[in-house]
Amino acid sequence: MPGIPLRRARAEDSGDDQESSDEQSTPSGASNSHALQPSPPSSGNKRPRLDPDRPATLSRRPSALHDGPSESTSVDSAEAGRAVRETHQPGSIVRVRLQNFVTYTSAEFFPGPNLNMVIGPNGTGKSTLVCAICLGLGWSPQHLGRAKDISEYVKHGSHEGMVEVELAKRPTDRGGNPIIRRAIRREGNKSHFSIDGKQAPQKAVLELAKSFSIQIDNLCQFLPQDKVCEFAALTPVELLSSTQRAAAPEQMLEWHDHLKQLRVEQKKAQLQQATEQETLTNLDGRQQILRADVERLQERANIQKRLALLEKARPFAKYRVARLRLVDAKKKSKESQLELKKLEDEVEPSLRAVNRKQTYAHQMEKVVKERTREVERCEAVADKAVQKQKELGEQIVDLNREIETEQGGDKKRKEDMAKIDFGIKRLERQLADAPVEFDPLAYNEKIREKQRAIRDLTTKAQELRNSAKDNVSHGREKREQIQQAESELANLDSQTGKQTAKLRQISPETAQAWDWIQDNQALFEHRVYGPPILECSIKDPRYIDSIESLFQKNDFLTFTTQSRSDFKKLGECLYGRMRLAEINIRTSTAGLDQFRAPVSGEQLRGYGFEGWALDFIEGPEPVLAMLCGEVRLHQTAVTLRDVTERQYEALRDSPISNWVTSKASYQITRRREYGPGATSTRVRDIRRGRVWTDQPVDMSLKQELQANIDGWGREADELKRQADEVNDRLEGLRREAYGLEREKSELEDEKGVKQRAHSEYAALPTRLAQEREKLESLRQAGTQLRNRLQKVVETIDQRTLEKGRTALQYTDLVAKLAAAHEQLLEAQIMAIEAKSDVEALMERNRSVKDMLEARRREVVVLAKEAEEANKAGRLLLQQCQRVLSDEDSGDEQREFLTTLPETQTPEELEGEIESERTRLELVHEGNPNAIAEYEDREKAIQKLRDRLERIGHKLEELDAAIAEIRGKWEPKLDQLVEKISVAFSENFEKIGCAGQVEVYKDDDFDQWAIQIQVKFRENEQLSILDSHRQSGGERAVSTIFYLMALQSLSRAPFRVVDEINQGMDPRNERIVHERMVDIACGGGDASRGDLGTGEEAGKRGSQYFLITPKLLHGLKYHRRMKIHCIASGEFMPGSDNDSSRRSTGAQTGQTGGDGGSLDFGRLLEVKKALAIRVA
């Protein structure tokens, strides 16, 4: 197939198809292709531009949109042979229209139903068609691997772009083909969709596309240029998922996902079952070990239980004994009471007289008590009268003291009245004298005049001080300049001084920065090294010119830091605070040992070199490491001799790329992608060294420094003289200001004295009125005092009369008290007589009474014994009731009591308790928590068994579900992969290789994968396709063959592959192209025109888009292919009237209107003529 070179387009959007191509090819017999033109070249080009108002027309198709300087048209040319009726599968792309999209102003594509080859130079807009298909069908830019924002796909200079995609309808659908339009607005990064002219959401567009099985997000269907590497990086597991999405029913994906989920649940259940089973086995073993101890402890527990029941039975035995004792006590108490009653009846007459006398004696005791209380009452009343008399006497004494106090205060009041009267007379005399004359305004004005004069002097003094400060500052600067110049002058004779002087001449800012760094090294973590011009030197002066020729100016002036933090800090100081621009900073963290020469020293000398450039320069290691990274000193060979032609040929094929001779420096650039012989050499003359040379000191620089020192010295002397004059003037101003301050103080003192005298005279009337008010107040106080004394005397008289009345009342109370005492004595005597009579009668009846009392005591004792027996019985009964009411052991205790003998005594019960205790001591105690631990573990074991049973049921259900779904999914998957493998193997057999596809099966369904096995050589075995065994071209061939194997199985209506052939060698590219044509177009022999019927043509497979910037010569061509040639340039043919105008490239054919077509036949003739002319 002959190739036609096309000129690379100058598109405005440089992000579209940036890869360069040395030669573009197109089939010579292309019968169906379109003319598409992207944006024009930049405005800086001086060649003619396309007329923006000229319309473009088409033949056999509707007119394409045209707008602005870039015109794009889509043309179907007439075929020379018999026309083929093309049928698009449902969902395949019938038409794509673009407006202001990426590089296109307006373009329209009409893809064929089978293989569509889109060819053209890089940058013309081939991949833009792929972008339009993806975005137009509703998917986002992330599936393209290019710009992230949708607004970036709007053509530069436009505000809105548009993509319109027409899909083939289903035979059962009514109406026309569905047309999806996406309008993209640059502002706001927004887009809007419509379906058949009606506004629609993006979700509706995606649902429509997916209803046709369109999967833009599946790399097996849609493989754009920037996703080719991503497809190659698909893992076998991801490839299986993509294959099922592309070629299997949706139900298979659902089955696979369900199997993954069920397997996860199964593994979780199996892990849980294993864990629980292990735990159960462990618990069973521990139970067996503990069983003997538990049995012994259970026996001990039974003994303890019986012992506890026996101990709880103690109250019952005691209660039986207490009940018998109570019955006996009640019987004895009743008999004693009957005997007492009988005895009382017998002695009752003798005791009756005694009782009467006792009653009389009791009555007399009551009378004595009443009369005693009456005496006490009279004594209390008399005491109150005495207390009242005492209080009245004290009140009279207090009133007399009050009179004395008031009289003493009146004396003080009279003395104050005399003093106030004297003061009033003195104030009246002062008021009669003339007032002091005082003018405050005049004094204030004089004081302000002095203040203004002082302020003026202060201002002048401040100005003089500022002037003196400026003179001092300027003088200090001049002295510092003189010191620095003298230091530089002294350093000019040293090597360091010479280099520093050179640095100041070459870059003053770098020298300033170095001075600052030397003063502030403590600010950095590590030492900061100065420029190589200062830090480094050449070991052998013969090599100065050769070494310096490797350096640029910035290399001599670069500072070297040893950490990123020091680099950042130094940059902030020099660039930020000091505002220095001509500064270069590098960070050196690697040692010199990391910079290795390409050949050994012995090999280098074999090539005729004395050494590497690094061998001839000395300096700090970090600086040399920095220079190796920047200038490649460790890789540049040096010699003082010239290189012969033979040496040059040897060096060109050696690892050495840079070397310097006595006259020139050489740099070889090797382009591996163009073959081993693709090299270019750059030669530069050696310039004379000026930096590390040991030249004599520039005398003009010395003279300049000495002249500066002399001039600055004179300026410093003049500044000192001016400072002395200023100091003299300041001293005069200070004396003048001191005099003004003294005069101002005298005026202020005189003003104060007169102002106080004037104020005191003005206050005299007020003070006189106040003193007169005080005098009148004291006179009124005398009148009030006399009134108070009169009231006190009256009160004293009242208290004296009341005291007399109280004395009379006391006399009466004393008489009543004496009478009460007499009555009390009379009653006491009568009570004594009655008591004596009772005692005499009692003595006569004492024996009878003793007998009666003894009997009564006996009754009381027996009653008390009965009560105590009853109380003890009740307490024991309560204890028995508490034992029986215990919820835990009440019933058990009742049952146990029925087994005990009714006549068992407490002693017998205690003997049985002691026997059980002896048995308990004979049984070893062991672990007291063993039984509780055993029982708790038994419960845990039972719970584990229940859980294991549930897990077992769940695993059975999961196994059944997995088996059921796997029985449906696995055969279909095997069948699908078998079909893919057959087609894949057939493709490889056509190229003399072998390949197969199989399913890798694993217990985990998420690890099932597609394994592609290939063999490209006869002596090899089939091996799994990966990046380690096969080359890039072999992987590309395998990838495209796998995609073609999906062709007949895919549910997708179309497939897009962008530049998949770029990594192939010519042989593989030719083979792949032939297989792609056979599979995509199929049918009869295209060379004989045997294309089959139109119905058969529509069943050849899904639609295919192959995007490529280049093609080989002589590739297979089929008439069902449709070639889309995209061309742009500045010399495209125009209309018949203006053949020099830019136009669009198209296949051979005729077009109507002004829109030009590109005649490929004519292009071939021109190419042949050029080839003959060159020959």
Coordinates of N, CA and C in Angstrom, one line a residue, residues 723-854:
A723 N 29.5 68.6 63.0 CA 29.0 68.1 64.3 C 29.4 69.0 65.4
D724 N 30.7 69.5 65.4 CA 31.2 70.4 66.4 C 30.4 71.7 66.4
E725 N 30.1 72.3 65.2 CA 29.3 73.5 65.2 C 27.9 73.3 65.7
V726 N 27.3 72.2 65.4 CA 26.0 71.9 65.9 C 26.0 71.8 67.5
N727 N 27.0 71.2 68.1 CA 27.1 71.0 69.5 C 27.2 72.4 70.2
D728 N 28.0 73.4 69.6 CA 28.1 74.7 70.1 C 26.8 75.4 70.1
R729 N 26.1 75.3 69.0 CA 24.7 76.0 68.9 C 23.8 75.3 69.9
L730 N 23.9 74.0 70.2 CA 23.0 73.4 71.1 C 23.2 73.9 72.5
E731 N 24.5 74.1 72.9 CA 24.8 74.6 74.2 C 24.3 76.0 74.4
G732 N 24.3 76.9 73.4 CA 23.7 78.2 73.6 C 22.2 78.2 73.7
L733 N 21.6 77.3 73.0 CA 20.1 77.1 73.1 C 19.7 76.6 74.5
R734 N 20.5 75.7 75.0 CA 20.2 75.2 76.4 C 20.3 76.3 77.4
R735 N 21.3 77.2 77.4 CA 21.4 78.3 78.3 C 20.2 79.2 78.2
E736 N 19.9 79.6 77.0 CA 18.7 80.5 76.8 C 17.4 79.9 77.3
A737 N 17.2 78.6 77.0 CA 16.0 77.9 77.5 C 16.0 77.9 79.0
Y738 N 17.1 77.7 79.7 CA 17.2 77.7 81.2 C 16.7 79.0 81.7
G739 N 17.1 80.1 81.1 CA 16.7 81.4 81.6 C 15.2 81.6 81.4
L740 N 14.7 81.2 80.3 CA 13.2 81.4 80.1 C 12.4 80.5 81.1
E741 N 12.9 79.3 81.4 CA 12.2 78.5 82.3 C 12.2 79.1 83.7
R742 N 13.3 79.8 84.2 CA 13.3 80.4 85.5 C 12.3 81.6 85.5
E743 N 12.3 82.4 84.5 CA 11.3 83.5 84.4 C 9.9 83.0 84.4
K744 N 9.6 81.9 83.8 CA 8.3 81.4 83.8 C 7.9 80.9 85.1
S745 N 8.8 80.3 85.9 CA 8.5 79.8 87.2 C 8.2 80.9 88.2
E746 N 9.0 82.1 88.1 CA 8.7 83.2 88.9 C 7.4 83.8 88.7
L747 N 7.0 83.9 87.4 CA 5.6 84.4 87.1 C 4.5 83.5 87.6
E748 N 4.7 82.2 87.6 CA 3.7 81.2 88.1 C 3.6 81.3 89.6
D749 N 4.8 81.5 90.3 CA 4.7 81.6 91.8 C 4.0 82.9 92.2
E750 N 4.3 84.1 91.5 CA 3.6 85.3 91.8 C 2.1 85.3 91.5
K751 N 1.8 84.6 90.5 CA 0.4 84.5 90.1 C -0.3 83.6 91.2
G752 N 0.4 82.6 91.7 CA -0.3 81.7 92.7 C -0.6 82.5 94.0
V753 N 0.4 83.3 94.5 CA 0.2 84.0 95.7 C -1.0 85.0 95.6
K754 N -1.0 85.8 94.6 CA -2.1 86.7 94.4 C -3.4 86.0 94.2
Q755 N -3.4 84.9 93.5 CA -4.6 84.2 93.2 C -5.2 83.6 94.5
R756 N -4.4 83.1 95.4 CA -4.9 82.6 96.7 C -5.4 83.7 97.6
A757 N -4.7 84.9 97.6 CA -5.2 86.1 98.4 C -6.6 86.5 97.9
H758 N -6.7 86.7 96.6 CA -8.0 87.1 96.0 C -9.1 86.1 96.3
S759 N -8.8 84.8 96.2 CA -9.8 83.8 96.5 C -10.2 83.8 97.9
E760 N -9.3 84.0 98.9 CA -9.6 84.1 100.3 C -10.5 85.3 100.6
Y761 N -10.3 86.5 100.0 CA -11.1 87.7 100.2 C -12.5 87.4 99.7
A762 N -12.6 86.8 98.5 CA -13.9 86.5 97.9 C -14.7 85.5 98.8
A763 N -14.0 84.7 99.6 CA -14.7 83.7 100.4 C -15.1 84.2 101.8
L764 N -14.7 85.5 102.2 CA -15.0 86.0 103.5 C -16.5 86.1 103.8
P765 N -17.4 86.6 103.0 CA -18.8 86.7 103.3 C -19.4 85.3 103.6
T766 N -18.9 84.3 102.9 CA -19.5 83.0 103.1 C -19.0 82.4 104.4
R767 N -17.7 82.6 104.8 CA -17.2 82.1 106.0 C -17.9 82.8 107.2
L768 N -18.2 84.2 107.1 CA -18.8 84.9 108.2 C -20.2 84.4 108.4
A769 N -21.0 84.1 107.3 CA -22.3 83.6 107.4 C -22.3 82.2 108.1
Q770 N -21.3 81.4 107.8 CA -21.2 80.1 108.4 C -20.9 80.2 109.9
E771 N -20.1 81.1 110.3 CA -19.7 81.2 111.8 C -21.0 81.7 112.5
R772 N -21.7 82.6 112.0 CA -22.9 83.1 112.6 C -24.0 82.0 112.8
E773 N -24.1 81.1 111.8 CA -25.0 80.0 111.8 C -24.5 79.1 113.0
K774 N -23.2 78.8 113.1 CA -22.7 78.0 114.2 C -23.1 78.6 115.6
L775 N -22.9 79.9 115.8 CA -23.3 80.6 117.0 C -24.7 80.4 117.4
E776 N -25.6 80.6 116.4 CA -27.0 80.5 116.6 C -27.4 79.1 117.0
S777 N -26.7 78.1 116.4 CA -27.0 76.7 116.6 C -26.6 76.4 118.1
L778 N -25.5 76.9 118.6 CA -25.1 76.7 120.0 C -26.1 77.3 121.0
R779 N -26.6 78.4 120.7 CA -27.6 79.1 121.5 C -28.9 78.2 121.6
Q780 N -29.3 77.7 120.5 CA -30.5 76.8 120.5 C -30.2 75.5 121.3
A781 N -29.0 75.0 121.2 CA -28.6 73.8 121.9 C -28.7 74.0 123.4
G782 N -28.5 75.3 124.0 CA -28.6 75.6 125.4 C -30.1 75.5 125.8
T783 N -30.9 76.0 125.0 CA -32.4 75.9 125.3 C -32.8 74.5 125.4
Q784 N -32.4 73.6 124.4 CA -32.8 72.2 124.4 C -32.2 71.5 125.6
L785 N -31.0 71.9 126.1 CA -30.4 71.2 127.3 C -31.3 71.5 128.5
R786 N -31.7 72.7 128.7 CA -32.5 73.0 129.9 C -33.8 72.2 129.9
N787 N -34.4 72.1 128.7 CA -35.6 71.3 128.6 C -35.4 69.8 129.0
R788 N -34.2 69.2 128.5 CA -33.9 67.8 128.8 C -33.7 67.6 130.3
L789 N -33.0 68.6 131.0 CA -32.8 68.5 132.4 C -34.1 68.5 133.2
Q790 N -35.0 69.3 132.8 CA -36.3 69.4 133.5 C -37.0 68.0 133.4
K791 N -37.0 67.4 132.2 CA -37.6 66.1 132.1 C -36.9 65.0 132.9
V792 N -35.6 65.1 133.1 CA -34.9 64.1 133.9 C -35.3 64.2 135.4
V793 N -35.4 65.5 135.9 CA -35.8 65.7 137.3 C -37.2 65.1 137.5
E794 N -38.1 65.3 136.6 CA -39.4 64.8 136.7 C -39.4 63.3 136.8
T795 N -38.6 62.7 136.0 CA -38.5 61.2 136.0 C -37.9 60.7 137.3
I796 N -37.0 61.4 137.9 CA -36.4 61.0 139.2 C -37.5 61.0 140.3
D797 N -38.4 62.0 140.2 CA -39.5 62.1 141.2 C -40.4 60.9 141.1
Q798 N -40.7 60.5 139.8 CA -41.7 59.4 139.6 C -41.0 58.1 140.1
R799 N -39.8 57.9 139.9 CA -39.1 56.7 140.3 C -39.1 56.6 141.8
T800 N -38.9 57.7 142.5 CA -38.8 57.8 144.0 C -40.2 57.4 144.6
L801 N -41.3 57.9 144.0 CA -42.6 57.5 144.5 C -42.9 56.0 144.3
E802 N -42.5 55.5 143.1 CA -42.8 54.1 142.8 C -42.0 53.2 143.8
K803 N -40.8 53.6 144.2 CA -40.0 52.9 145.1 C -40.7 52.8 146.5
G804 N -41.3 53.9 146.9 CA -42.0 53.9 148.2 C -43.2 52.9 148.2
R805 N -44.0 52.9 147.1 CA -45.1 52.0 147.0 C -44.7 50.6 147.0
T806 N -43.5 50.3 146.4 CA -43.0 48.9 146.3 C -42.6 48.5 147.8
A807 N -42.1 49.4 148.6 CA -41.7 49.0 150.0 C -42.9 48.6 150.8
L808 N -44.1 49.4 150.6 CA -45.3 49.0 151.3 C -45.8 47.7 150.9
Q809 N -45.8 47.4 149.6 CA -46.2 46.0 149.1 C -45.4 44.9 149.7
Y810 N -44.1 45.1 149.9 CA -43.2 44.1 150.4 C -43.6 43.8 151.9
T811 N -44.0 44.8 152.6 CA -44.4 44.6 154.0 C -45.6 43.7 154.1
D812 N -46.6 43.8 153.2 CA -47.8 43.0 153.2 C -47.4 41.5 152.8
L813 N -46.5 41.4 151.9 CA -46.1 40.0 151.4 C -45.3 39.3 152.5
V814 N -44.5 40.0 153.3 CA -43.8 39.3 154.4 C -44.8 38.8 155.4
A815 N -45.9 39.5 155.7 CA -47.0 39.0 156.6 C -47.6 37.7 156.1
K816 N -48.0 37.7 154.8 CA -48.6 36.5 154.2 C -47.7 35.4 154.3
L817 N -46.4 35.6 154.1 CA -45.4 34.5 154.1 C -45.3 33.9 155.5
A818 N -45.4 34.6 156.5 CA -45.4 34.1 157.9 C -46.6 33.2 158.2
A819 N -47.8 33.6 157.7 CA -49.0 32.8 157.9 C -48.9 31.5 157.2
A820 N -48.4 31.5 156.0 CA -48.2 30.3 155.2 C -47.3 29.3 155.9
H821 N -46.2 29.8 156.5 CA -45.3 28.9 157.2 C -46.0 28.3 158.4
E822 N -46.8 29.0 159.1 CA -47.6 28.4 160.3 C -48.5 27.3 159.8
Q823 N -49.2 27.5 158.7 CA -50.1 26.4 158.2 C -49.3 25.2 157.8
L824 N -48.1 25.4 157.2 CA -47.3 24.3 156.7 C -46.9 23.4 157.9
L825 N -46.5 24.1 159.0 CA -46.0 23.4 160.2 C -47.2 22.5 160.8
E826 N -48.4 23.1 160.8 CA -49.5 22.4 161.3 C -49.8 21.1 160.5
A827 N -49.8 21.2 159.2 CA -50.0 20.0 158.3 C -48.9 19.0 158.5
Q828 N -47.7 19.4 158.6 CA -46.6 18.5 158.8 C -46.7 17.7 160.1
I829 N -47.2 18.3 161.1 CA -47.4 17.6 162.4 C -48.5 16.5 162.3
M830 N -49.5 16.9 161.6 CA -50.6 15.9 161.5 C -50.2 14.7 160.6
A831 N -49.4 15.0 159.6 CA -48.9 13.9 158.7 C -48.0 12.9 159.5
I832 N -47.2 13.5 160.4 CA -46.3 12.6 161.2 C -47.1 11.7 162.1
E833 N -48.2 12.3 162.7 CA -49.1 11.5 163.6 C -49.7 10.3 162.8
A834 N -50.2 10.6 161.6 CA -50.9 9.6 160.8 C -49.9 8.5 160.4
K835 N -48.7 8.8 160.1 CA -47.7 7.8 159.7 C -47.3 7.0 160.9
S836 N -47.3 7.6 162.1 CA -47.0 6.8 163.3 C -48.1 5.8 163.5
D837 N -49.3 6.1 163.4 CA -50.4 5.2 163.5 C -50.3 4.0 162.5
V838 N -50.0 4.3 161.3 CA -49.9 3.3 160.3 C -48.8 2.3 160.7
E839 N -47.7 2.8 161.1 CA -46.6 2.0 161.5 C -46.9 1.1 162.6
A840 N -47.7 1.6 163.6 CA -48.1 0.7 164.8 C -49.0 -0.4 164.3
L841 N -50.0 -0.1 163.5 CA -50.9 -1.2 163.0 C -50.1 -2.2 162.1
M842 N -49.2 -1.7 161.3 CA -48.4 -2.6 160.5 C -47.6 -3.5 161.3
E843 N -47.1 -3.1 162.4 CA -46.2 -3.9 163.3 C -47.0 -5.0 163.9
R844 N -48.3 -4.7 164.2 CA -49.1 -5.7 164.8 C -49.5 -6.8 163.7
N845 N -49.6 -6.5 162.4 CA -50.0 -7.4 161.4 C -48.8 -7.8 160.5
R846 N -47.6 -7.8 161.0 CA -46.4 -8.0 160.1 C -46.4 -9.4 159.7
S847 N -46.6 -10.4 160.5 CA -46.5 -11.8 160.2 C -47.5 -12.2 159.1
V848 N -48.7 -11.7 159.2 CA -49.7 -12.0 158.2 C -49.2 -11.3 156.8
K849 N -48.8 -10.2 157.0 CA -48.3 -9.5 155.8 C -47.1 -10.1 155.1
D850 N -46.2 -10.6 155.9 CA -45.0 -11.3 155.4 C -45.4 -12.5 154.6
M851 N -46.4 -13.3 155.2 CA -46.9 -14.5 154.5 C -47.5 -14.1 153.2
L852 N -48.3 -13.0 153.2 CA -49.0 -12.6 152.0 C -47.9 -12.1 150.9
E853 N -46.9 -11.4 151.4 CA -45.9 -10.9 150.4 C -45.1 -12.0 149.8
A854 N -44.8 -13.1 150.7 CA -44.1 -14.2 150.1 C -44.9 -14.9 149.0

